[in-house]
XYZ file of C-alpha atoms in Angstrom:
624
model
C 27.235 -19.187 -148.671
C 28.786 -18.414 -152.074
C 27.249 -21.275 -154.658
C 30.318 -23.402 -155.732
C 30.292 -26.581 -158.429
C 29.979 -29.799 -156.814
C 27.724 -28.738 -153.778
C 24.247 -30.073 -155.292
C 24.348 -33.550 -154.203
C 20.352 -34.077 -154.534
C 20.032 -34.391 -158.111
C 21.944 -37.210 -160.022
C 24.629 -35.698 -162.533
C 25.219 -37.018 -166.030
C 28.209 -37.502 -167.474
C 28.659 -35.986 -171.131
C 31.983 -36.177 -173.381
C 31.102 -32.445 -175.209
C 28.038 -30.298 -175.136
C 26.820 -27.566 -177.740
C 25.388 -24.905 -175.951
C 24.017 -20.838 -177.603
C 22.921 -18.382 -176.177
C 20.320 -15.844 -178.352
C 18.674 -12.793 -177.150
C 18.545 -9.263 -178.759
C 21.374 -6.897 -179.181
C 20.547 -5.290 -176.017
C 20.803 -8.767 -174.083
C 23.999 -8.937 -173.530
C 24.335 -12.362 -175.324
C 28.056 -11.807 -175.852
C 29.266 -10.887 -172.768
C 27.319 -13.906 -171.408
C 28.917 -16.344 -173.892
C 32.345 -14.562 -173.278
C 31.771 -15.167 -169.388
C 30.553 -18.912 -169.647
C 33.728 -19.189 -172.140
C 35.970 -18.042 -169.426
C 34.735 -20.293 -166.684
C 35.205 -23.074 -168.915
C 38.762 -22.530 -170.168
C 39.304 -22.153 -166.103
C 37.443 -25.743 -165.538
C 40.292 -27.082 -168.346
C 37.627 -28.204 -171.392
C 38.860 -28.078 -174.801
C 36.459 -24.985 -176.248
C 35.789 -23.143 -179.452
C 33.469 -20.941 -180.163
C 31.217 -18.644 -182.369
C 30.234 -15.635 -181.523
C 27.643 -14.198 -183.849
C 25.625 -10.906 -184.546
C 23.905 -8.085 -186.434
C 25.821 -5.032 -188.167
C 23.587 -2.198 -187.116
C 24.405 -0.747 -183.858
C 20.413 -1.407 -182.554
C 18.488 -2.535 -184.761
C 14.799 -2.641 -183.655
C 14.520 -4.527 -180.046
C 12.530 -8.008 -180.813
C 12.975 -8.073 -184.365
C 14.646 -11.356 -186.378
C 17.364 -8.346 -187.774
C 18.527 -7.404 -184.026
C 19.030 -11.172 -182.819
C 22.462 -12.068 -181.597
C 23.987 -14.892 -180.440
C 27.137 -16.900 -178.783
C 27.827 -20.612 -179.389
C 30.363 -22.849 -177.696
C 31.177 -26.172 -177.849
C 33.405 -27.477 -175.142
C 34.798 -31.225 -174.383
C 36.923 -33.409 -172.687
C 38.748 -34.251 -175.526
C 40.641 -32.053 -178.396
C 37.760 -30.202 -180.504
C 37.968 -28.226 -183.552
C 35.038 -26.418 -184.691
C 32.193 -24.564 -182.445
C 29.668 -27.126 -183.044
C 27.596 -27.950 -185.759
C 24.104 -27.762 -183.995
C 23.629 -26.543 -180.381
C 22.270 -29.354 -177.879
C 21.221 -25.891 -175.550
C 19.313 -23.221 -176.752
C 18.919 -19.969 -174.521
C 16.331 -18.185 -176.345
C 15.694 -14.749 -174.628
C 12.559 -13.531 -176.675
C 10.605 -14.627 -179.386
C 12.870 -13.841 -182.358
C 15.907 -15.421 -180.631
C 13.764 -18.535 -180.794
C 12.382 -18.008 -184.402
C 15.639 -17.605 -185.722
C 17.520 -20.317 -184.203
C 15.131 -22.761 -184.114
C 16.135 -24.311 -187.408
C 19.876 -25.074 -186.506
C 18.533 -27.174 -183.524
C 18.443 -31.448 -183.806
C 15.460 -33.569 -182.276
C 15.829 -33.975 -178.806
C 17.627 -30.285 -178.068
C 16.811 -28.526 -174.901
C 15.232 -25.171 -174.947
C 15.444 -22.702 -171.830
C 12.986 -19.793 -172.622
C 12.378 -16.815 -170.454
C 8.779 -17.517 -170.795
C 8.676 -12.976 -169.447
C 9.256 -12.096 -172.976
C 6.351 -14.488 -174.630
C 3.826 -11.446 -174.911
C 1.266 -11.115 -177.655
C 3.500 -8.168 -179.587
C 6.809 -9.671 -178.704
C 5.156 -12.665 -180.784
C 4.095 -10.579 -183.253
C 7.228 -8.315 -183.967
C 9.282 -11.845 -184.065
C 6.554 -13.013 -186.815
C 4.852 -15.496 -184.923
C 1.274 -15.555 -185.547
C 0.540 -18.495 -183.044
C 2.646 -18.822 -180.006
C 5.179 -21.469 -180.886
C 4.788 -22.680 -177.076
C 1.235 -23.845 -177.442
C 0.943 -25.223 -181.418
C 3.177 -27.980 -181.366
C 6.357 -26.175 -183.112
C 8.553 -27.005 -180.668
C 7.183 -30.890 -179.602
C 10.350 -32.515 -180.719
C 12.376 -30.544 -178.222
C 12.622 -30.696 -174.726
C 11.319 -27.211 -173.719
C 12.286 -25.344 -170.006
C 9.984 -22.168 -169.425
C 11.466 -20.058 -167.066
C 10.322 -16.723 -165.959
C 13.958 -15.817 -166.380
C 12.651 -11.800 -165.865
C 10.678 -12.065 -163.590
C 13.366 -14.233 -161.390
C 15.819 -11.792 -161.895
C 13.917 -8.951 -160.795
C 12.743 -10.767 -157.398
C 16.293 -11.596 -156.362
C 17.023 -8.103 -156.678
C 14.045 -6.583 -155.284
C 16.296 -4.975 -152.304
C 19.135 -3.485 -154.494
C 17.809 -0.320 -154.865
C 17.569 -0.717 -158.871
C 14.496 0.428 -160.843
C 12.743 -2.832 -162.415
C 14.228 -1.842 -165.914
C 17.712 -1.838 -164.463
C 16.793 -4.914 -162.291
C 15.779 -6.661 -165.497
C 19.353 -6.417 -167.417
C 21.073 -8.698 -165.266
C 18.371 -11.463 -166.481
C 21.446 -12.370 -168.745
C 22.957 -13.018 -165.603
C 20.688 -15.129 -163.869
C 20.818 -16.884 -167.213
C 24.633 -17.615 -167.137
C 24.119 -18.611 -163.481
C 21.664 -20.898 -164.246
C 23.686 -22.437 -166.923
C 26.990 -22.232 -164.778
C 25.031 -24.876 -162.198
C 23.733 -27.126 -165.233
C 27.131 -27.387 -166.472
C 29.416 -26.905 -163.117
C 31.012 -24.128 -164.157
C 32.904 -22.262 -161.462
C 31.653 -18.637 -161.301
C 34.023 -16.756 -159.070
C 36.283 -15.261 -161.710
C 32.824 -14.060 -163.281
C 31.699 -12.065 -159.600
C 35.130 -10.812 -159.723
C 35.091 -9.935 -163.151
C 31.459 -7.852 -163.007
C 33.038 -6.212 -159.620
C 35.743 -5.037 -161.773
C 33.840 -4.119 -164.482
C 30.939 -2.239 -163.038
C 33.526 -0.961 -159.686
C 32.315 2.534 -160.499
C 28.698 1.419 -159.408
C 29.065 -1.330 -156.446
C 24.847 -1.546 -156.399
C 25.302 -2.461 -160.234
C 27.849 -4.954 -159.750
C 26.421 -6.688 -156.436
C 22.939 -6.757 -158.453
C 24.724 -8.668 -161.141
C 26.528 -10.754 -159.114
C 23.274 -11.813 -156.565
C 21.553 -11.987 -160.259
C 24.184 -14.637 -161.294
C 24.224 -16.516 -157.482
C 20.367 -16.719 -157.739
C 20.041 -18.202 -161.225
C 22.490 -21.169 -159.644
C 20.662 -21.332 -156.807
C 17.566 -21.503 -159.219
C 19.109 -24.697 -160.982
C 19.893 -26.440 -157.767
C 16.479 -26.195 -156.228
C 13.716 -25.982 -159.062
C 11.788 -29.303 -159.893
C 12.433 -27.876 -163.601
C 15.621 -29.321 -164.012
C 15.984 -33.014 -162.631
C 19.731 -33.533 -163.703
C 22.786 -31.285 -164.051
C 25.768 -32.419 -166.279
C 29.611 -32.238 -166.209
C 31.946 -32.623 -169.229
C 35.609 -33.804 -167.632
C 38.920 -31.531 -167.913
C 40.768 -31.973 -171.218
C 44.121 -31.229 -169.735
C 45.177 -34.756 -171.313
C 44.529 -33.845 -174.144
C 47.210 -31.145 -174.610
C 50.828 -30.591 -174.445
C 51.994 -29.557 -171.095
C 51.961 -25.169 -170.137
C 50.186 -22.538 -168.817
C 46.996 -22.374 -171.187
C 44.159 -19.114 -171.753
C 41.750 -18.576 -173.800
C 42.642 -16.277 -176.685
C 40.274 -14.456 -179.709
C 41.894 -14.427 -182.873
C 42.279 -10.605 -182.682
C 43.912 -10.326 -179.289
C 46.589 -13.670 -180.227
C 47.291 -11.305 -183.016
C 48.140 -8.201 -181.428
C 50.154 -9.954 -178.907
C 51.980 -11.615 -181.904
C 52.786 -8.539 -183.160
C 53.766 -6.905 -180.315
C 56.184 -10.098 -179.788
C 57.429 -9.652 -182.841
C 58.380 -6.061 -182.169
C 60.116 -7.048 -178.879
C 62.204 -10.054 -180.669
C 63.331 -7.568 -183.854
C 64.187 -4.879 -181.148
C 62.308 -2.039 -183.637
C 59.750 -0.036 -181.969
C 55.595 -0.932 -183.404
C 53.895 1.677 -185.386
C 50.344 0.853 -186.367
C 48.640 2.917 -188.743
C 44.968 2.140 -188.807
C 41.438 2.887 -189.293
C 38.348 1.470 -187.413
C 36.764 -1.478 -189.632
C 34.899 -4.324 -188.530
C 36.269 -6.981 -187.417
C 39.889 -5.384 -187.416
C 38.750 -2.512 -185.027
C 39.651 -4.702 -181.704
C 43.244 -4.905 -182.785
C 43.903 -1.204 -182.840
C 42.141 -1.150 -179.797
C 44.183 -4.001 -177.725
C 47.487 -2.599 -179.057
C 46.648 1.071 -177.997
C 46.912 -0.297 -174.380
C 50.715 -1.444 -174.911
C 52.767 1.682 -174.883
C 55.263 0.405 -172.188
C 56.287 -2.173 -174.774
C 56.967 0.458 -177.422
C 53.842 0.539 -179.275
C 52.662 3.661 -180.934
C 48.926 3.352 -182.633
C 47.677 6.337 -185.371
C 44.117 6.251 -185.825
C 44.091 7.619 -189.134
C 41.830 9.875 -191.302
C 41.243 7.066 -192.993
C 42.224 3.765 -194.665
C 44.810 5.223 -197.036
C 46.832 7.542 -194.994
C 46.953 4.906 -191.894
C 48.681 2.855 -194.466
C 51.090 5.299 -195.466
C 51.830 6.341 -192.059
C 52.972 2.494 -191.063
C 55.138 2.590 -194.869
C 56.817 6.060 -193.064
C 57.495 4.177 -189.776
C 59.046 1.509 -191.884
C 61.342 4.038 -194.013
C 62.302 5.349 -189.980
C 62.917 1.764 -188.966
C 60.215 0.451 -187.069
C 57.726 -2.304 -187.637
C 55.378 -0.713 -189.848
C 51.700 -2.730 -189.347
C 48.162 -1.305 -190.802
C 45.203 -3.419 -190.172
C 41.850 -3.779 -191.899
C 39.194 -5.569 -193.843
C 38.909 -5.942 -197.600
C 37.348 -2.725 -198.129
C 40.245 -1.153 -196.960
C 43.018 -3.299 -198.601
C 41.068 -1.550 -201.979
C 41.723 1.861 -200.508
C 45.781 0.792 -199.291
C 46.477 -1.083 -202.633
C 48.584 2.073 -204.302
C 50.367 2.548 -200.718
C 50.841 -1.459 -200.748
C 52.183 -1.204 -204.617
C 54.772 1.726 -203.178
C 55.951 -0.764 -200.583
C 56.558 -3.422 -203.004
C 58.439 -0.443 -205.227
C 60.520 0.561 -202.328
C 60.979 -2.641 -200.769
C 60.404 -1.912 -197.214
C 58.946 -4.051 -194.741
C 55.057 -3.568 -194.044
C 52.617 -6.078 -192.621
C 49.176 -5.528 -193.798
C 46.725 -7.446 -191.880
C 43.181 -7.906 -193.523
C 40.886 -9.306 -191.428
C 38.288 -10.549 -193.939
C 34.229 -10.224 -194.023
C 31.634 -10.725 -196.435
C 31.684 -8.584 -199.025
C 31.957 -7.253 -202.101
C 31.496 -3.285 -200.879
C 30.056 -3.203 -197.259
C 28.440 -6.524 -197.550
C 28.285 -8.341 -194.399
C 30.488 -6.524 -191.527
C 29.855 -8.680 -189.295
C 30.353 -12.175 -190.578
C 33.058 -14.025 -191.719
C 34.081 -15.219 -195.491
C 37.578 -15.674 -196.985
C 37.444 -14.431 -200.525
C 40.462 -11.585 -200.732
C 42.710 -14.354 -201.491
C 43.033 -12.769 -205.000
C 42.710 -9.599 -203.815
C 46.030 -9.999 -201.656
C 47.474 -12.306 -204.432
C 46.856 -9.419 -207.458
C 45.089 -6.654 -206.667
C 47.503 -3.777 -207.264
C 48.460 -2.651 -210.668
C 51.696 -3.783 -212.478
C 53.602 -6.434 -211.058
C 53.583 -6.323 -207.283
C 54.098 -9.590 -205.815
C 53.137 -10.292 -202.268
C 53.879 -12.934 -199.757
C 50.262 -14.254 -198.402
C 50.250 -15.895 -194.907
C 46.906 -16.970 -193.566
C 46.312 -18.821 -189.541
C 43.604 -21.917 -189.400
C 42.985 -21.067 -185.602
C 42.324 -18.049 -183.295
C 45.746 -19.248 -181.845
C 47.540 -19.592 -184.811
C 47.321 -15.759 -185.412
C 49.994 -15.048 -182.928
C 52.553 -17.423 -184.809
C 51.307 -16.089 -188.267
C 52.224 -12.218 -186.722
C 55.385 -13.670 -186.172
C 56.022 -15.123 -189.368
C 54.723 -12.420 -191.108
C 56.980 -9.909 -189.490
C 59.869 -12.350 -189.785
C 58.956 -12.386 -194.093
C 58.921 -8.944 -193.964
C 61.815 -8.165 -192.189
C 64.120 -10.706 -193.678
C 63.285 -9.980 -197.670
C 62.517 -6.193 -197.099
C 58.773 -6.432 -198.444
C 55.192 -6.070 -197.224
C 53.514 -9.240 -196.271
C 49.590 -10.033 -196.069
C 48.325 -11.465 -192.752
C 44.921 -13.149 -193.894
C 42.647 -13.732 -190.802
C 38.943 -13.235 -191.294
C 35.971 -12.755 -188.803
C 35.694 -16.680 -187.610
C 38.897 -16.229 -186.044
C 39.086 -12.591 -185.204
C 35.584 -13.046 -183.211
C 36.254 -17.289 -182.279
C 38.232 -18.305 -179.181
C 40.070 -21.423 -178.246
C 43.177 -22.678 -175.423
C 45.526 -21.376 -176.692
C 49.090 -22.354 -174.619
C 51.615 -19.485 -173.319
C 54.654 -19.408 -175.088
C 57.949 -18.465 -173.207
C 59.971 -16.085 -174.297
C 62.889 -18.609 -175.417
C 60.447 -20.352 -177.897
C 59.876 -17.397 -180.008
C 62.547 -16.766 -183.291
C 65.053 -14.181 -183.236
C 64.092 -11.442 -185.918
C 66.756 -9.113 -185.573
C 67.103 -7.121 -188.401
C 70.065 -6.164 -190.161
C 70.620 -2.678 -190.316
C 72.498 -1.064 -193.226
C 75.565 0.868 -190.878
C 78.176 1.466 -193.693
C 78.792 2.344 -197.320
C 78.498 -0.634 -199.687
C 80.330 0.047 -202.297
C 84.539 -0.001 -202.685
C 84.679 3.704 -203.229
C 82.502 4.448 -199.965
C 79.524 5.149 -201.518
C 76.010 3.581 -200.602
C 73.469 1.238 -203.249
C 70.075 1.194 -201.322
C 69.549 -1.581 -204.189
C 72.227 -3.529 -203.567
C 71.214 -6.610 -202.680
C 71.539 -9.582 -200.785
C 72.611 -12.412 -202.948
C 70.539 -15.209 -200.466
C 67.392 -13.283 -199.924
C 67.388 -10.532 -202.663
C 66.705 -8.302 -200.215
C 67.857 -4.401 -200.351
C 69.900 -2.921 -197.259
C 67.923 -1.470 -194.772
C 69.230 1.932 -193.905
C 67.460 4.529 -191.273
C 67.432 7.749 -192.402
C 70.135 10.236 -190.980
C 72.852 7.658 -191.131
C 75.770 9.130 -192.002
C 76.882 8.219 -195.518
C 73.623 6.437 -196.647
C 71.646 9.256 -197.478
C 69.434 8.081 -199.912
C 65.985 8.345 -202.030
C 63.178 6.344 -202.631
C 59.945 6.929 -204.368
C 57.172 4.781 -206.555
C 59.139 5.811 -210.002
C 60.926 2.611 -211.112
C 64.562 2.958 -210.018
C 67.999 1.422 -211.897
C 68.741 -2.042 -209.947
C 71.324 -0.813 -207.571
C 72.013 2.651 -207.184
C 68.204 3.532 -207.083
C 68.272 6.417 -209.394
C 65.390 6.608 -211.095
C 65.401 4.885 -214.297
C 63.318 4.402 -217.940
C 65.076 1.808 -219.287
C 63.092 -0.858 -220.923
C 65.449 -3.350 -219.711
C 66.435 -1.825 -216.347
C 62.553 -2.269 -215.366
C 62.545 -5.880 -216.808
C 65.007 -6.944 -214.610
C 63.555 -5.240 -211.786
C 60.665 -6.810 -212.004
C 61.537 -10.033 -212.290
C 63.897 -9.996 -209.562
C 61.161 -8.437 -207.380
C 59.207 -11.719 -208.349
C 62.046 -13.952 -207.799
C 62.950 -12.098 -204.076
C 59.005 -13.658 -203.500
C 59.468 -16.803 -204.931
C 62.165 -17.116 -202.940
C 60.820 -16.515 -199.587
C 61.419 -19.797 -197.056
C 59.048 -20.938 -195.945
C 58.243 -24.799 -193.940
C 57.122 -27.709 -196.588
C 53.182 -28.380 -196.232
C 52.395 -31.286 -193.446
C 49.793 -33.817 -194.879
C 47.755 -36.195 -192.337
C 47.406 -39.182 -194.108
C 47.386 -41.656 -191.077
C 47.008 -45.081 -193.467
C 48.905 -43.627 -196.068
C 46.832 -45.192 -198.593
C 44.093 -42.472 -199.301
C 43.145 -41.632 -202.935
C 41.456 -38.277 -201.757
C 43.175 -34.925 -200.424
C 40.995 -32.534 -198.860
C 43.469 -29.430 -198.830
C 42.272 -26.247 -197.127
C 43.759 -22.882 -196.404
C 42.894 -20.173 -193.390
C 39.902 -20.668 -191.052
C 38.187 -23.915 -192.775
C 40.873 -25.633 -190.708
C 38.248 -26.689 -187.809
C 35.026 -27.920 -190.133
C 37.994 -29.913 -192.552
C 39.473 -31.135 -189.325
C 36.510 -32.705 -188.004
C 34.541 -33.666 -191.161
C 38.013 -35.781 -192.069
C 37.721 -37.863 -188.872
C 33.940 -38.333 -188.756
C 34.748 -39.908 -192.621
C 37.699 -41.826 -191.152
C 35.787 -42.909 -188.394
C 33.359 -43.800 -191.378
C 36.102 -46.110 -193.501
C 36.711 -43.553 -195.592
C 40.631 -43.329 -196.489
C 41.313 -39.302 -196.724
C 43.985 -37.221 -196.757
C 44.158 -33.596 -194.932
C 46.583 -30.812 -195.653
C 46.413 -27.431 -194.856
C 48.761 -24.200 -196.329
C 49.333 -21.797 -194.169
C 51.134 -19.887 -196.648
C 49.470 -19.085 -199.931
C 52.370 -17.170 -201.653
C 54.901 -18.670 -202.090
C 53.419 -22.253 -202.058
C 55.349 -24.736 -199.818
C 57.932 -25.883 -202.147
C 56.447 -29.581 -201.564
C 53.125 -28.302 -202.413
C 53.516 -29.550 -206.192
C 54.716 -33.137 -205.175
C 52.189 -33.658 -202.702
C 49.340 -32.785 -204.991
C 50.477 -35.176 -207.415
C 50.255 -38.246 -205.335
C 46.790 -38.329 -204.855
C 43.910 -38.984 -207.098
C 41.647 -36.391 -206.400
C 41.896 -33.100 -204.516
C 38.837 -31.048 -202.788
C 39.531 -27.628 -201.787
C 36.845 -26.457 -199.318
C 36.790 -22.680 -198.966
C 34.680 -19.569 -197.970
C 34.278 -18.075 -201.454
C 33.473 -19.363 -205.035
C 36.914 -21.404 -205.436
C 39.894 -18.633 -204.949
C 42.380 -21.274 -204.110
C 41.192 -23.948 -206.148
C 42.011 -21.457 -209.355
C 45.400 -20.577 -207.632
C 45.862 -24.246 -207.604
C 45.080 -25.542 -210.899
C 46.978 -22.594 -212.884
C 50.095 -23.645 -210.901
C 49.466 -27.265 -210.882
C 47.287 -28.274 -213.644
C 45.416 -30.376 -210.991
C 41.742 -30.449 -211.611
C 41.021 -29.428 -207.781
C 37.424 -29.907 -206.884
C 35.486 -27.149 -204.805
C 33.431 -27.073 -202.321
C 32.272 -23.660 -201.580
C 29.998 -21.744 -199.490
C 29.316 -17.865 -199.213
C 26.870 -17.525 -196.431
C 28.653 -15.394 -193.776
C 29.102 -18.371 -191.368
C 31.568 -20.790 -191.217
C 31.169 -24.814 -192.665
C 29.549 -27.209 -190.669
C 31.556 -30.310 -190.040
C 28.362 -32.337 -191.193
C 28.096 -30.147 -194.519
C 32.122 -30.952 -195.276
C 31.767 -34.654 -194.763
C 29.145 -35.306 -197.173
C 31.573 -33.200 -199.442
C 33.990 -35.872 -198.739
C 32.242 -38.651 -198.929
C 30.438 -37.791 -202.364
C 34.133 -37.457 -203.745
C 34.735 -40.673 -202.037
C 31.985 -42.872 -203.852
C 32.559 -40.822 -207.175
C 36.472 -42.419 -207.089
């Protein structure tokens, strides 16, 4: 019958509180479906998860080559987790070069499963291997499992009917099977998931799904592996609801689409494909029943000032990118803060500068969304820490927007566009009312209409949707006389306009920062913005769990600060500001401040390491 978790009662199971595992093959491997399917079948067993999916920028880049290797890590427990996992305690290496270049991250005592298949003299060779690691001695401090993972996989489906190349594909799936049995991981959803997805070609999908039953079968019967191993539910762990597991990309769409259904306004996003931003325009294409209309634009300018057009019409203007493309929007961003109409520009940030690295993850367009448009064009800056946290910042950024009639920055970057965690359901009654107010009537006592009259609370201008009788009125990037809107020189006129553009951001509510200070009596502050959230998170309580008396606080908006911000800065000693660039916030910090914020920074397109962070800490720690 079907292989379920549980049934293998030969072989003793050990009991493990979290587990590391990656899987590495080339581009062609399927590496990322794998992880996403072994992700899947762990949020359904009820582990706390997070992980990191990683890989090249070139569409193929040459099969078996160190350039082409991709790979998917998660790290799953029964407890609450924060980060993917410093070091994997599980390699899957599919060839050579997934070996070669992983091999470094791994600790003593890691297991390796190779699919011995791949080992040949030129797959060696084209990985740079000029002895076979196997036999010299490179990989004696691990414990190594050589299976003929091909080979397997093309037995169990010698009666499909599949050539041997096609047979050999679903190796990735006898792979995930395997790993499904050392784990316990259920596997139905996955056989009803590659039914789905291959339903077109039922020999493809029963091949993967016999490829995926045999390598569980493998697990339970081969002398190769003596134990399996099964990491409890983490359902205590969390607040009671109905939990998934959500990319940072996909909680974002659906945060934007909620905010569209809690303002009433119809979604218009303007767009252009850029990695990692792409899967957003693709996720909210699929949502026109909720009143979602997606422009795939020219290009990176004129998607932006098609969502500024949907916002003059009343709708939810949103355009979504990386930094290359907030260069390219800046003058259409600059004409939103000059018209003062709502606009949500999400940048999902990579390494750069230019093209740089597309496909890995860095946080430095802080300053970029802070000041890079000419004049004076300030912009509230609203940044998640967790894949989950990007639905609530779509809210909130809508809700800024909205509420004070300017465009707002969403920054996520590619550790949380790509990353995945539980991330609990909302119901509809939890999420904030962001009606707008629509201008209906003249303004003024002698029936006429100011588009810049404004608000006295929020400093916001009226919102009026063109063709309302009465409020016919212009708008344009020439600086207009505070009020009526006509377009005005006046030295003085465009002083005050400036200013009170400033002021309308300064003014933006927003929540006081929390700080975790559990003793109350720490010297240090470790305060962190965006996706450094996780490594902070659990290099703070491996120094607690040290002695070491630390602080953590982390800003989820970057412009305006937290009105507390200043305060809580000044009751500490010392402040380290770990962050994915060469010390954006820490500059942000001391011009406001004058606290001499110490960095920590890294730039290589992968996230901290928890392990990397606490030694940050605890040098600070030893020099106060």
């Amino acid at each position: 019958g079907d292989p379920r978790p549980g049934q293998d009662a030969a072989k003793p199971v050990v009991r493990l509180e979290r587990v590391v595992v990656r899987f590495a093959g080339d581009s062609g491997d399927g590496m990322q479906l794998t992880g996403d399917r072994f992700t899947t079948q762990t949020a359904e067993f009820g582990n706390d998860l997070s992980t990191l999916p990683n890989f090249p920028a070139e569409i193929r880049a040459p099969a078996g080559t160190l350039a082409g290797v991709s790979s998917f890590q998660l790290h799953f427990a029964d407890h609450d987790i924060a980060t993917p996992g410093d070091t994997p305690d599980v390699l899957v290496a599919m060839n050579p070069a997934a070996l070669r270049a992983n091999l470094a991250d791994l600790p003593r005592g890691a297991e390796i499963i190779l699919d011995t298949d791949a080992f040949t003299k030129r797959a060696l060779a084209k990985a740079g291997y000029a002895e076979d690691p196997r036999a010299d001695g490179t990989l004696s401090s691990h414990t190594v499992h050589a299976v003929a993972l091909t080979t397997l996989t093309q037995g169990a489906l010698a009666g499909s009917g599949l050539s041997r190349k096609e047979a050999e594909r679903s190796r990735n799936m006898f792979a995930l099977g395997l790993l499904s049995w050392m784990y316990h991981r259920p596997i139905e959803t996955t056989e009803r998931f590659l039914r789905a997805k291959y339903g077109r070609r039922p020999a493809l999908a029963q091949a993967n799904v016999d490829a995926l039953r045999a390598g569980w079968n493998y697990g339970e019967t081969t002398e190769e592996f003596a134990v399996s191993y099964e990491v409890a539910s983490a359902a205590s762990a969390f607040p009671a609801g109905r939990y998934r597991t959500i990319t940072g990309n996909l909680a974002l769409s659906y945060g934007l689409v909620a905010a569209a259904r809690q303002s009433g306004l119809g979604l218009f996003l303007g767009s252009y494909p850029i990695t990692p931003a792409s899967d957003i325009l693709h996720e909210l294409s699929k949502h026109k029943d909720f009143g979602v209309r997606v422009f795939q634009a020219e290009d990176e300018i004129a998607g932006a000032g098609a969502a500024l057009g949907a916002s003059f019409g009343g709708a939810l203007g949103v355009t979504t990118t990386s930094g290359p493309g907030v260069a390219l929007k800046s003058e259409t961003i600059g004409l939103a803060v000059s018209l003062e109409l709502p606009l949500v520009i999400v940048d999902i940030q990579r390494g750069g500068p230019s093209t740089g690295l597309p496909t890995k993850t860095e946080q430095a367009d802080l300053l970029q969304a802070m000041y890079g448009r000419n004049g004076e064009a300030p912009v509230p800056v609203v940044a998640p820490a967790t894949p989950g946290e990007c639905f609530t910042a779509a809210l909130e950024a809508a809700r800024i927007a909205l509420t004070y009639r300017t465009p707002v920055f969403l920054l996520s970057d590619g550790y949380l566009a790509n990353g995945s965690e539980p991330w609990r359901i909302p119901q509809a009654g939890e999420l904030p009312d962001l009606t707008p107010a629509f201008a209906t009537e003249p303004n003024r006592p002698d029936g006429s209409f100011w588009p810049y009259l404004r608000d006295p609370e929020t400093l916001a201008r009226p919102w009026a949707v063109p063709g309302t009788p009465g409020l016919e009125h212009r708008v344009g990037g020439i600086e207009k006389q505070d009020g009526t809107g006509n377009i005005s020189y006046d030295p003085a006129n465009h002083d005050h306009m400036v200013r009170t553009r400033q002021a309308k951001v300064d003014g933006v509510s927003v929540p006081d920062v929390a700080v975790d200070d559990p003793g109350g009596d720490a010297r240090l502050l470790v305060l962190g913005w965006g996706s450094t959230y996780g490594p902070i998170t659990e290099a703070v309580r491996k120094a607690r769990a040290a002695g070491g008396r630390v602080a953590q606080a982390h800003l989820r908006h970057l412009n305006p600060f937290p009105a507390n911000l200043g305060a809580v800065l000044a009751s500490y000693d010392t402040v380290l500001v770990p962050e994915m660039n060469l010390g954006q916030l820490s500059r942000l910090i001391r011009a406001r401040y004058l606290v001499d914020a110490r960095t920590c920074t890294q730039v290589t397109g992968l996230p901290f390491t928890s392990d990397r962070l606490r030694a940050a800490i605890e040098e600070v720690l030893h020099a106060v």
